[in-house]
CSV table of N, CA and C in Angstrom, one decimal:
chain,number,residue,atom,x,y,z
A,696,UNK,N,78.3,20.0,40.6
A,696,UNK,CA,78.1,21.4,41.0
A,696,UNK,C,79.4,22.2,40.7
A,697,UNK,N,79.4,23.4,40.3
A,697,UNK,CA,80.4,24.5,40.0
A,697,UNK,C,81.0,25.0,41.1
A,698,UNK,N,82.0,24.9,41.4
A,698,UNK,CA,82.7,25.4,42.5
A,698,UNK,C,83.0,27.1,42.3
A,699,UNK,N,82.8,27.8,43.3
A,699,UNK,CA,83.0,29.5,43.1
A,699,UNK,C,84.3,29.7,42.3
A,700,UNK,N,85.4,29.0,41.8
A,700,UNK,CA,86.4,29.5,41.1
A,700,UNK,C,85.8,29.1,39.4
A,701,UNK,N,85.4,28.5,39.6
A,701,UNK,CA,84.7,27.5,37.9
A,701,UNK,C,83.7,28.7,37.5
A,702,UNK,N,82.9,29.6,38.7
A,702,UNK,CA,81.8,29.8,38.3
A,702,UNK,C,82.2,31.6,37.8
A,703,UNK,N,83.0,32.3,38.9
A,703,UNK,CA,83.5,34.0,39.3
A,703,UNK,C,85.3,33.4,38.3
A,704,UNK,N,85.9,32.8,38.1
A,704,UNK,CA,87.4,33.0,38.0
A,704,UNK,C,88.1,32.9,38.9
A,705,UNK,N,88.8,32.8,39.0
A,705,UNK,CA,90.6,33.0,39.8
A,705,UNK,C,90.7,34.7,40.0
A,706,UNK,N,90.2,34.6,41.6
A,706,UNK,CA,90.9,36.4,42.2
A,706,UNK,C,91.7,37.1,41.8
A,707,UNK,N,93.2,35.6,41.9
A,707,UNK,CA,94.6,35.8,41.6
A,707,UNK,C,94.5,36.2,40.6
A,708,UNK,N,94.1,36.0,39.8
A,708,UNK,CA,94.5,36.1,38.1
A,708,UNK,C,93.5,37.0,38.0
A,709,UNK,N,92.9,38.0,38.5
A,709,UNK,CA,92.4,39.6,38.1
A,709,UNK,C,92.8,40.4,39.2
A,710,UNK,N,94.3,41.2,38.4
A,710,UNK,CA,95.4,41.9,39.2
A,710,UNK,C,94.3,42.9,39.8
A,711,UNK,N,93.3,43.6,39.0
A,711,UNK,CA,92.7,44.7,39.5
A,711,UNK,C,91.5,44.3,41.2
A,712,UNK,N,91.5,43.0,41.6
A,712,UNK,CA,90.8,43.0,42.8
A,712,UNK,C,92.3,42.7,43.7
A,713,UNK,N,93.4,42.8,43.4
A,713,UNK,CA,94.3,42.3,44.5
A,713,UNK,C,94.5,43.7,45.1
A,714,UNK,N,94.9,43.7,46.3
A,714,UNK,CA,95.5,45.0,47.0
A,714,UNK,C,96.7,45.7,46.5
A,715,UNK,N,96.5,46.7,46.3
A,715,UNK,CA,97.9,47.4,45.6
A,715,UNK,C,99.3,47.0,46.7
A,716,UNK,N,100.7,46.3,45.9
A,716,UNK,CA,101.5,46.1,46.1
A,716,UNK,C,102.3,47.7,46.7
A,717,UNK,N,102.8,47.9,48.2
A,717,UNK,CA,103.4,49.0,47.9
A,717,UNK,C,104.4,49.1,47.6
A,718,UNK,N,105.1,50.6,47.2
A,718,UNK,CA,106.5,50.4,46.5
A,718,UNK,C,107.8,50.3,47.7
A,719,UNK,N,107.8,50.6,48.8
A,719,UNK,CA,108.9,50.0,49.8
A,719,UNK,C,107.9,50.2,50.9
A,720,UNK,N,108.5,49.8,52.1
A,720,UNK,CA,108.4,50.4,53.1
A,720,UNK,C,107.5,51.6,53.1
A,721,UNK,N,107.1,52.0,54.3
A,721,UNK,CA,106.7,53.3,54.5
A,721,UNK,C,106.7,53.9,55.8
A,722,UNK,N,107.3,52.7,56.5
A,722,UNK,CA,107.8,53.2,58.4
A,722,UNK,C,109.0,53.0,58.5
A,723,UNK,N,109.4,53.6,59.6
A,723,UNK,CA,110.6,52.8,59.9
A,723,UNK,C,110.7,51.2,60.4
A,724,UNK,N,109.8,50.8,61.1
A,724,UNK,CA,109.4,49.7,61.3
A,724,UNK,C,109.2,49.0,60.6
A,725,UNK,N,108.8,49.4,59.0
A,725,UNK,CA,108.8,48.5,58.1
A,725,UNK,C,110.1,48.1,57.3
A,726,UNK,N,111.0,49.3,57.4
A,726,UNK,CA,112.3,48.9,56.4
A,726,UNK,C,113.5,48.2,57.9
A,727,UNK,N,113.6,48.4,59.0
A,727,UNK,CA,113.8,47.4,60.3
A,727,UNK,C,113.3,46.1,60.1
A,728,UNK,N,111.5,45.8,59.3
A,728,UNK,CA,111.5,44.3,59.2
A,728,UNK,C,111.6,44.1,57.7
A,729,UNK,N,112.2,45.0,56.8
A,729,UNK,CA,112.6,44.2,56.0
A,729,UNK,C,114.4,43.8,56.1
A,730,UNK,N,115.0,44.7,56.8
A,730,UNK,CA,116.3,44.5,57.2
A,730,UNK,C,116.3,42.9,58.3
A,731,UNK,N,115.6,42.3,58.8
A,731,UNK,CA,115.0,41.7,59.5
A,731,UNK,C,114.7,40.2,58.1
A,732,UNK,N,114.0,40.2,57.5
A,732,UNK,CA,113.9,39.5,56.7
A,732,UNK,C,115.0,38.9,55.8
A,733,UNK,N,115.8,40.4,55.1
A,733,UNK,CA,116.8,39.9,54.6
A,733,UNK,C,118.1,39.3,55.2
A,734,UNK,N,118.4,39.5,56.4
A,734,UNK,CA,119.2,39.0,57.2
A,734,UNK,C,118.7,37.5,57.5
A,735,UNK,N,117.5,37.2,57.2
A,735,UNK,CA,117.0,35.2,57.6
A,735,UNK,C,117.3,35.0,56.5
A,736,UNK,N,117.6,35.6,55.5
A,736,UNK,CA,118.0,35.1,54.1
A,736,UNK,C,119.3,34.4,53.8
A,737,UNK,N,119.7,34.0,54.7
A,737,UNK,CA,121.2,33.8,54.7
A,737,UNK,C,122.1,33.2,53.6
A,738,UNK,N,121.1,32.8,53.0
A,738,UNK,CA,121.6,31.9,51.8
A,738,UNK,C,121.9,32.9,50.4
A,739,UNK,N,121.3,33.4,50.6
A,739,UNK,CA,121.4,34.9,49.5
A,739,UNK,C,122.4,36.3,50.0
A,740,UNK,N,122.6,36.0,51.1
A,740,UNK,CA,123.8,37.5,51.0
A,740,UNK,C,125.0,36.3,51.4
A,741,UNK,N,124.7,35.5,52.1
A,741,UNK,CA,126.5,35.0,52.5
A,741,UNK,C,127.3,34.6,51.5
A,742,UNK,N,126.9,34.1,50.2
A,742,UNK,CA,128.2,33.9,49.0
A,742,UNK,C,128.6,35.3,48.7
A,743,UNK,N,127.9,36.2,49.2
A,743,UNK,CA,128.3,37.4,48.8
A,743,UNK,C,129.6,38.3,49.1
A,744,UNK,N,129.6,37.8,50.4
A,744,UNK,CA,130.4,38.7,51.3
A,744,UNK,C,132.1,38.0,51.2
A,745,UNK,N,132.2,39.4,50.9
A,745,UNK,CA,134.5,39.3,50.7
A,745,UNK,C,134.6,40.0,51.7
A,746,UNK,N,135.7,39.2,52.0
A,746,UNK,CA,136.9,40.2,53.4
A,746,UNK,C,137.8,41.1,52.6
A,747,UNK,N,138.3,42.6,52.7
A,747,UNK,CA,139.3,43.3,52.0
A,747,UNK,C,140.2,43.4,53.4
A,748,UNK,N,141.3,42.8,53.4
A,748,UNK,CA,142.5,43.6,54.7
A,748,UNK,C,143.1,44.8,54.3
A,749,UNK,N,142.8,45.8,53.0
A,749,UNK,CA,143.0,47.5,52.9
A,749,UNK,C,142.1,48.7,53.4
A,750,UNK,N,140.4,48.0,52.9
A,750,UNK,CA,139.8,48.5,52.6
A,750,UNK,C,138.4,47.9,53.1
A,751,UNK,N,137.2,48.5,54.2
A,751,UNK,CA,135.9,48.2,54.3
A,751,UNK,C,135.3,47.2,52.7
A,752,UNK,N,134.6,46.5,52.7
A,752,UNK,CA,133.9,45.9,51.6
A,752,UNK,C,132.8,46.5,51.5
A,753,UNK,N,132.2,46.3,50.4
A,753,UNK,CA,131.1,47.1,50.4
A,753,UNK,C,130.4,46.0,49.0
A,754,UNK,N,128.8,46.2,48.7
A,754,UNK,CA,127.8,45.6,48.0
A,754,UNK,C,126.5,46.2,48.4
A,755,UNK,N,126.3,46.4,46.7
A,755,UNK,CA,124.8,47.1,46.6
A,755,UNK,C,123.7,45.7,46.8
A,756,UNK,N,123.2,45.5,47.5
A,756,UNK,CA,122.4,44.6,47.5
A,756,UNK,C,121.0,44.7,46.7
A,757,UNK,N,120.5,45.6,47.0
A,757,UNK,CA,119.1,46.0,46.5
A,757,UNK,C,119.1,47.4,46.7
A,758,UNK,N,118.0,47.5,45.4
A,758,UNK,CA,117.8,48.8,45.8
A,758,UNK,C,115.9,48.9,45.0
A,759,UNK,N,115.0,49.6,45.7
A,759,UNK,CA,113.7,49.7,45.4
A,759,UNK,C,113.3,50.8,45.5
A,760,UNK,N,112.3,51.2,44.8
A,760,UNK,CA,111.3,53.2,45.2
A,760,UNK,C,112.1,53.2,46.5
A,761,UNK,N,112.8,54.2,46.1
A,761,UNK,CA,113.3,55.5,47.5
A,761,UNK,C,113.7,54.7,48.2
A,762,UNK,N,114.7,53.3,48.1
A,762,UNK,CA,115.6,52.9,49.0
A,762,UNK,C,116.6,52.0,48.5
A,763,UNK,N,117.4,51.7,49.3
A,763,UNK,CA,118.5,50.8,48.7
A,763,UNK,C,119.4,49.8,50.1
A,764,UNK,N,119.8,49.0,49.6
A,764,UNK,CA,120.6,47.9,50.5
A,764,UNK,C,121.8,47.6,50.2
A,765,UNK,N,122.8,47.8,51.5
A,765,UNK,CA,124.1,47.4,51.1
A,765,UNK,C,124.5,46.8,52.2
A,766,UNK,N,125.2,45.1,51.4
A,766,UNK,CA,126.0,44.6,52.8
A,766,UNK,C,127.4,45.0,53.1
A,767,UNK,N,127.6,45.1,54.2
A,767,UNK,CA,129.6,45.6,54.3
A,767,UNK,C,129.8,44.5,55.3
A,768,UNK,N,131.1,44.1,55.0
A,768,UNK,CA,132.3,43.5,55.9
A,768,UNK,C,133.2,44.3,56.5
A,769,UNK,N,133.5,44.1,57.4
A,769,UNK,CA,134.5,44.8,58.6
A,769,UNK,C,135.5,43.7,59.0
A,770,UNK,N,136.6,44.1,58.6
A,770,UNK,CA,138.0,43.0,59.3
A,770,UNK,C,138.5,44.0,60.6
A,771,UNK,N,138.8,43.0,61.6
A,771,UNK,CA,139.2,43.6,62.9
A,771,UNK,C,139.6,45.0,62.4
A,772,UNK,N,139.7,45.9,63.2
A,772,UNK,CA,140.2,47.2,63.2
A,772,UNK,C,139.9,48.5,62.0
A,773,UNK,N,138.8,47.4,61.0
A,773,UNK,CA,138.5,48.6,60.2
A,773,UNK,C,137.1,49.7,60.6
A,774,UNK,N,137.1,50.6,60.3
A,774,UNK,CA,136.1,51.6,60.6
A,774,UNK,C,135.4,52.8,59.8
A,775,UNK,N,134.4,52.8,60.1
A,775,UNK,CA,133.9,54.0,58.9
A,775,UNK,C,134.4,56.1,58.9
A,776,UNK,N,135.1,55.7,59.7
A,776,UNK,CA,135.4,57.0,59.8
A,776,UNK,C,134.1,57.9,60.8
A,777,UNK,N,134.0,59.2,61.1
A,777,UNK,CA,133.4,59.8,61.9
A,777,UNK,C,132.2,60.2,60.9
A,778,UNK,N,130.9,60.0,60.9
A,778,UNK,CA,130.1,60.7,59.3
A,778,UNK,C,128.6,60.8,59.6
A,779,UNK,N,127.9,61.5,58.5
A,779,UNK,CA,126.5,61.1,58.8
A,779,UNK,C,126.2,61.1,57.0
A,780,UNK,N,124.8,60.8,57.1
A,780,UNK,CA,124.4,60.0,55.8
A,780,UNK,C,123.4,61.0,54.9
A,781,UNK,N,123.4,62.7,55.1
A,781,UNK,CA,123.2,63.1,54.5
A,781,UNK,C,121.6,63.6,54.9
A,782,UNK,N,121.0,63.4,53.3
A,782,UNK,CA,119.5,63.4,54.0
A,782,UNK,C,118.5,62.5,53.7
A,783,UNK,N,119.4,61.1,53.9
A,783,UNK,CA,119.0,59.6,54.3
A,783,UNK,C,118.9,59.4,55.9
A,784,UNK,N,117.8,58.9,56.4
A,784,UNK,CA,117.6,58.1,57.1
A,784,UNK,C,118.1,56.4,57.0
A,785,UNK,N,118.0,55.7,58.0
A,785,UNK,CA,118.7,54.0,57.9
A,785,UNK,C,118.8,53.0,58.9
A,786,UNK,N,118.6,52.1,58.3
A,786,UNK,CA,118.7,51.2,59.2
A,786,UNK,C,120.2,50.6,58.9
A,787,UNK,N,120.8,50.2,60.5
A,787,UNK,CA,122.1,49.0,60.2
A,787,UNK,C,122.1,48.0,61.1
A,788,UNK,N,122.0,46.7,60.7
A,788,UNK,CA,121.5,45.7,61.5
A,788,UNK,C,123.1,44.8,61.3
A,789,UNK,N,123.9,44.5,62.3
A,789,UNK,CA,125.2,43.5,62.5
A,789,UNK,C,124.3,41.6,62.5
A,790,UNK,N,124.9,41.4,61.2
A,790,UNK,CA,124.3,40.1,60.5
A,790,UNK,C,125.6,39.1,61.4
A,791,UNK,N,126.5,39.2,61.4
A,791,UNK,CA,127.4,38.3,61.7
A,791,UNK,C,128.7,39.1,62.6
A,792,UNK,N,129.4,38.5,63.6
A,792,UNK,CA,130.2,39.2,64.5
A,792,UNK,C,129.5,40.8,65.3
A,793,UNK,N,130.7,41.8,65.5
A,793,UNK,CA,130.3,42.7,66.5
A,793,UNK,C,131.3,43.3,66.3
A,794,UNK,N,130.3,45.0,66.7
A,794,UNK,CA,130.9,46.4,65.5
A,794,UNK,C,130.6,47.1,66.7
A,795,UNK,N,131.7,48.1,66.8
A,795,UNK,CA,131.0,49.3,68.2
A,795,UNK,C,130.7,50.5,67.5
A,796,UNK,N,130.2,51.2,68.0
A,796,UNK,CA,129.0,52.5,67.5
A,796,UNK,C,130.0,53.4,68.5
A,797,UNK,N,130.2,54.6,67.7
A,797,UNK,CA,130.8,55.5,68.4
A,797,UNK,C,129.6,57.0,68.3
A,798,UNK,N,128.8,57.6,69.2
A,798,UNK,CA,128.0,58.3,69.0
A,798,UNK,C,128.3,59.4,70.0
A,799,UNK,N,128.5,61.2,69.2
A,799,UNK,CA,129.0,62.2,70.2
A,799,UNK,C,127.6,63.1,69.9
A,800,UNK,N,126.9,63.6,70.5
A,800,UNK,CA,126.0,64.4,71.0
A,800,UNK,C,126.7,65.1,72.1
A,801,UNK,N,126.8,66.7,71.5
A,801,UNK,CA,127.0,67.7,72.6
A,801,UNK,C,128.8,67.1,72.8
A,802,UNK,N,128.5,67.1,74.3
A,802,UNK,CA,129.9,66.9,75.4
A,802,UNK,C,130.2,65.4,75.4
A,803,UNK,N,129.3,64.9,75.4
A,803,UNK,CA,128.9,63.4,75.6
A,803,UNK,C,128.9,62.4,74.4
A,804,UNK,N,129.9,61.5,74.5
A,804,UNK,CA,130.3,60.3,74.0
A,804,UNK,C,129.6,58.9,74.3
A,805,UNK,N,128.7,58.5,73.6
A,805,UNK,CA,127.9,56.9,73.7
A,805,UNK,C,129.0,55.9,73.1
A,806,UNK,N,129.2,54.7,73.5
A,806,UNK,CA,129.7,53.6,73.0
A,806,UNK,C,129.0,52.7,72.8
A,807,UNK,N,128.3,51.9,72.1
A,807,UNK,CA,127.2,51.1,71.9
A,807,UNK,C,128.3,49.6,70.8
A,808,UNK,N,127.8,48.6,71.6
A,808,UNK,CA,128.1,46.8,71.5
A,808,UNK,C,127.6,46.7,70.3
A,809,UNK,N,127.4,46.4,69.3
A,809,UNK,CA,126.6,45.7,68.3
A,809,UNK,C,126.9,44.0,67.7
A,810,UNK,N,126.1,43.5,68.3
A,810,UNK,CA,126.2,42.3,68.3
A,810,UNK,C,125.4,42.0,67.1
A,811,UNK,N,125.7,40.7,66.8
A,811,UNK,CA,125.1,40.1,65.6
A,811,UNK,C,122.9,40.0,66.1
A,812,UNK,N,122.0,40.4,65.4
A,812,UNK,CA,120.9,40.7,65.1
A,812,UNK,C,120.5,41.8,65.9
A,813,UNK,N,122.0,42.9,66.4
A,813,UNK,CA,121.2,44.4,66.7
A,813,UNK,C,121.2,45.1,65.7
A,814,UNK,N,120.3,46.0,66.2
A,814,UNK,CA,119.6,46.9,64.8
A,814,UNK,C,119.8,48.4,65.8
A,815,UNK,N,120.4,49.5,64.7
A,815,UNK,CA,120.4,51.0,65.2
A,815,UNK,C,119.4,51.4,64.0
A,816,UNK,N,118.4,52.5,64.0
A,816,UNK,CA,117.9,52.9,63.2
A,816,UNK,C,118.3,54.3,63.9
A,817,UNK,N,118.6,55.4,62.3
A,817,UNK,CA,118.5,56.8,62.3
A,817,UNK,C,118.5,57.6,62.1
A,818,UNK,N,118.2,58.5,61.9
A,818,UNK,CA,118.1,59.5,60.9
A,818,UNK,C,118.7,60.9,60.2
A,819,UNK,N,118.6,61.4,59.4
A,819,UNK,CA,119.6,62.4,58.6
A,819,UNK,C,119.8,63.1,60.0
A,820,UNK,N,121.3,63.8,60.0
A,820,UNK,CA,122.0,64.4,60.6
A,820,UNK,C,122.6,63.6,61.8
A,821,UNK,N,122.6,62.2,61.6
A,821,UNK,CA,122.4,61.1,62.5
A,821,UNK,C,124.4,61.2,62.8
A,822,UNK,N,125.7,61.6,63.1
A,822,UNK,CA,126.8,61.2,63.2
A,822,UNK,C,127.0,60.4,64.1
A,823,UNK,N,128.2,59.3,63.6
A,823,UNK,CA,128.6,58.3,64.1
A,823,UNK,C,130.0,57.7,63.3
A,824,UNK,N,130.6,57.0,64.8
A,824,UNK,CA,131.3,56.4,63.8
A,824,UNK,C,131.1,54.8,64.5
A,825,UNK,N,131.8,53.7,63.5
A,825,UNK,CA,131.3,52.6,63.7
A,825,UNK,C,132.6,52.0,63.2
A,826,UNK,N,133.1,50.7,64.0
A,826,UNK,CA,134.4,50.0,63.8
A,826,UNK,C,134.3,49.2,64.7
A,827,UNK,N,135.0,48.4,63.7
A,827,UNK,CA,135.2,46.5,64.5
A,827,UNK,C,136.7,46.3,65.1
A,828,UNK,N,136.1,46.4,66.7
A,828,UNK,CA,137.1,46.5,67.8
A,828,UNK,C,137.2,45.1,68.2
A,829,UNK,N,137.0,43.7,67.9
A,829,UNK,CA,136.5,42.5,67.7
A,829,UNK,C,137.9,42.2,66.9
A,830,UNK,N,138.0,40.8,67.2
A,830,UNK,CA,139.2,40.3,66.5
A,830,UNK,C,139.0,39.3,65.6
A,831,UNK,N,137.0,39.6,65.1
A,831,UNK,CA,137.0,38.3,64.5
A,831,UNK,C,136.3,38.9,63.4
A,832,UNK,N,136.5,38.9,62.3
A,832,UNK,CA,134.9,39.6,61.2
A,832,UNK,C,134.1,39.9,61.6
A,833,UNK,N,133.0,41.4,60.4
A,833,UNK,CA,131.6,41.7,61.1
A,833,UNK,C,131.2,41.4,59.7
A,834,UNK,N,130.3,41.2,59.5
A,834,UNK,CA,129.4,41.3,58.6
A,834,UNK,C,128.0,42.4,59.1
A,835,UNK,N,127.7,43.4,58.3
A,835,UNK,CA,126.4,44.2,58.5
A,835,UNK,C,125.6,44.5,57.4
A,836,UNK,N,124.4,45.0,57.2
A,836,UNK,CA,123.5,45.1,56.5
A,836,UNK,C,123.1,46.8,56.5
A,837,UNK,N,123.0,47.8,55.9
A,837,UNK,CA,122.4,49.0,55.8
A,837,UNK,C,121.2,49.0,54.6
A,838,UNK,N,120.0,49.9,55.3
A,838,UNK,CA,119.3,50.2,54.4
A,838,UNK,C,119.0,51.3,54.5
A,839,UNK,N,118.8,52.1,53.5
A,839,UNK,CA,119.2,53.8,53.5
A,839,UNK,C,117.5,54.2,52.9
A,840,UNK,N,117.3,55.5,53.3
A,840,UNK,CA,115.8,56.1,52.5
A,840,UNK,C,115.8,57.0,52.9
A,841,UNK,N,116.3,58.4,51.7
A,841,UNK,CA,116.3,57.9,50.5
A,841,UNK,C,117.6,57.1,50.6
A,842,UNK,N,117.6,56.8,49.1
A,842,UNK,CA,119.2,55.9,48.4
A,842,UNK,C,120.0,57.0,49.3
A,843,UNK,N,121.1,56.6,49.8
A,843,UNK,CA,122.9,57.1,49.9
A,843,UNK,C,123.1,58.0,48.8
A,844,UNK,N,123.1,59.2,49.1
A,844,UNK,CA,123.7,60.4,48.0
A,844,UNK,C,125.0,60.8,48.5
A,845,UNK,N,125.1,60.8,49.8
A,845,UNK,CA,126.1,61.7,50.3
A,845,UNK,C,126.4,60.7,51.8
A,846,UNK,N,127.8,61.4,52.2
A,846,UNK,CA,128.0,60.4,53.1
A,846,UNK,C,129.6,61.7,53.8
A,847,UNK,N,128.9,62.5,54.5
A,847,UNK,CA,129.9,64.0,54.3
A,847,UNK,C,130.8,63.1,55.9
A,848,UNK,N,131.9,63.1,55.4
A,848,UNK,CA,132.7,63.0,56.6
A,848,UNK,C,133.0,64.1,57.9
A,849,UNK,N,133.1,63.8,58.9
A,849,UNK,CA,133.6,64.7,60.4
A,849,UNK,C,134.7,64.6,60.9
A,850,UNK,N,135.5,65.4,60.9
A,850,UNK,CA,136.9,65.3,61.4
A,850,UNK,C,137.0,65.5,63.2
A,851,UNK,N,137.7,65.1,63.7
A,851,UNK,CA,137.7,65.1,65.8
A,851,UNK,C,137.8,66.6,65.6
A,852,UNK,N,138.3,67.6,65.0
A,852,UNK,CA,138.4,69.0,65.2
A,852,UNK,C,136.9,69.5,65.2
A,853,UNK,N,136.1,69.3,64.2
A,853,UNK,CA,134.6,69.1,64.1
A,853,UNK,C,133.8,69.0,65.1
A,854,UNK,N,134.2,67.8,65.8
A,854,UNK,CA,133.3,66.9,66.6
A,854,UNK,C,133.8,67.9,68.0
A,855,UNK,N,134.9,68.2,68.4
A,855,UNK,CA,135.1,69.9,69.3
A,855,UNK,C,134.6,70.6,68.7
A,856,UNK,N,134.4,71.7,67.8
A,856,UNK,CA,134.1,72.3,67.4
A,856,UNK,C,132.6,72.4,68.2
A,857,UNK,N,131.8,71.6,67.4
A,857,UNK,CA,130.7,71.3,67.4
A,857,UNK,C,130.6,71.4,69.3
A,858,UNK,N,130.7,70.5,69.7
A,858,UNK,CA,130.7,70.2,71.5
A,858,UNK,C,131.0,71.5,71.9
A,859,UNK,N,131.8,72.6,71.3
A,859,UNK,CA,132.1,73.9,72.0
A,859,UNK,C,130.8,74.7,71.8
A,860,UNK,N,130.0,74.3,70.8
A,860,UNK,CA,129.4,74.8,70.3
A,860,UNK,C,127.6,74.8,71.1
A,861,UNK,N,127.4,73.9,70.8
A,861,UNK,CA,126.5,73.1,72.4
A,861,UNK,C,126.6,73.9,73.7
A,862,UNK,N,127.9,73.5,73.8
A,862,UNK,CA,127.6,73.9,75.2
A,862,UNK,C,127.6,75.4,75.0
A,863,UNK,N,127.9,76.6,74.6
A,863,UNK,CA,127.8,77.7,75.1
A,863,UNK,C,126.6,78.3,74.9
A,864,UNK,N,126.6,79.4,76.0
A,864,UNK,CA,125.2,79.9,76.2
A,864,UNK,C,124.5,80.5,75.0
């Protein structure tokens, strides 16, 4: 007797009954579990990663429809400066070691731990700054949507500025 693949074909092998593959993500929750994914991949970003003692490291890792992946290294004391990411949204998940999150809203200053498999997700107009107060390597992962166009730095005069700005009536 004919078994249903002998008799109809291989599913697999007629692209037009498979579910359309999508082109990234389409939540945040979805580019979080792809950030999530590639971080089990260990074997695929760790030959990757260089330490610079001048200069943050940086690597395009991937990039797909309307997004992109970069791993960075952090040596003790380096930091991204005060910034936001334009009009990208993102995820950044700390793969190895521990990065502190510097976040000012208004009057008010957040400090946030980032340990190795936290994830901050956020969005355009998102400012922060982010440095490894740690005396041992970070390793992190960002995924950006859209791609990184822009990346406008904030100066502490700014970051007053702005706070004076908030508060008044």
């Amino acid at each position: 007797m004919n078994s249903d693949v002998q008799i109809a074909g291989d599913p697999l092998a007629i692209p037009h009954l498979l579910p359309p593959v999508p082109a990234h993500p389409a939540t945040v929750a979805g580019f979080a579990g792809l950030a999530r994914s590639i971080a089990a991949d260990r074997a695929a970003w760790v030959p990757l990663v260089r330490y610079d003692t001048t200069t943050r490291w940086y690597h395009r890792l991937r990039t797909g429809p309307g997004y992109e992946v970069w791993l960075l290294s952090w040596v003790p004391g380096q930091g991204s400066g005060r910034h936001d990411h334009g009009r990208s949204s993102g995820v950044l998940t700390v793969l190895e070691g521990e990065l502190t999150e510097h976040v000012t809203a208004g009057t008010r200053t957040a400090h946030h731990t980032l340990r190795a498999g936290t994830q901050r997700v956020f969005a355009p107009g998102y400012v922060h700054d982010v440095v490894n107060d740690a005396l041992a390597p970070a390793v992190s992962l960002h995924i950006y949507f859209p791609g990184l166009t822009e990346m406008p730095m904030h100066s502490s005069q700014r970051a007053a500025a702005d706070a004076r700005e908030t508060a008044a009536p």
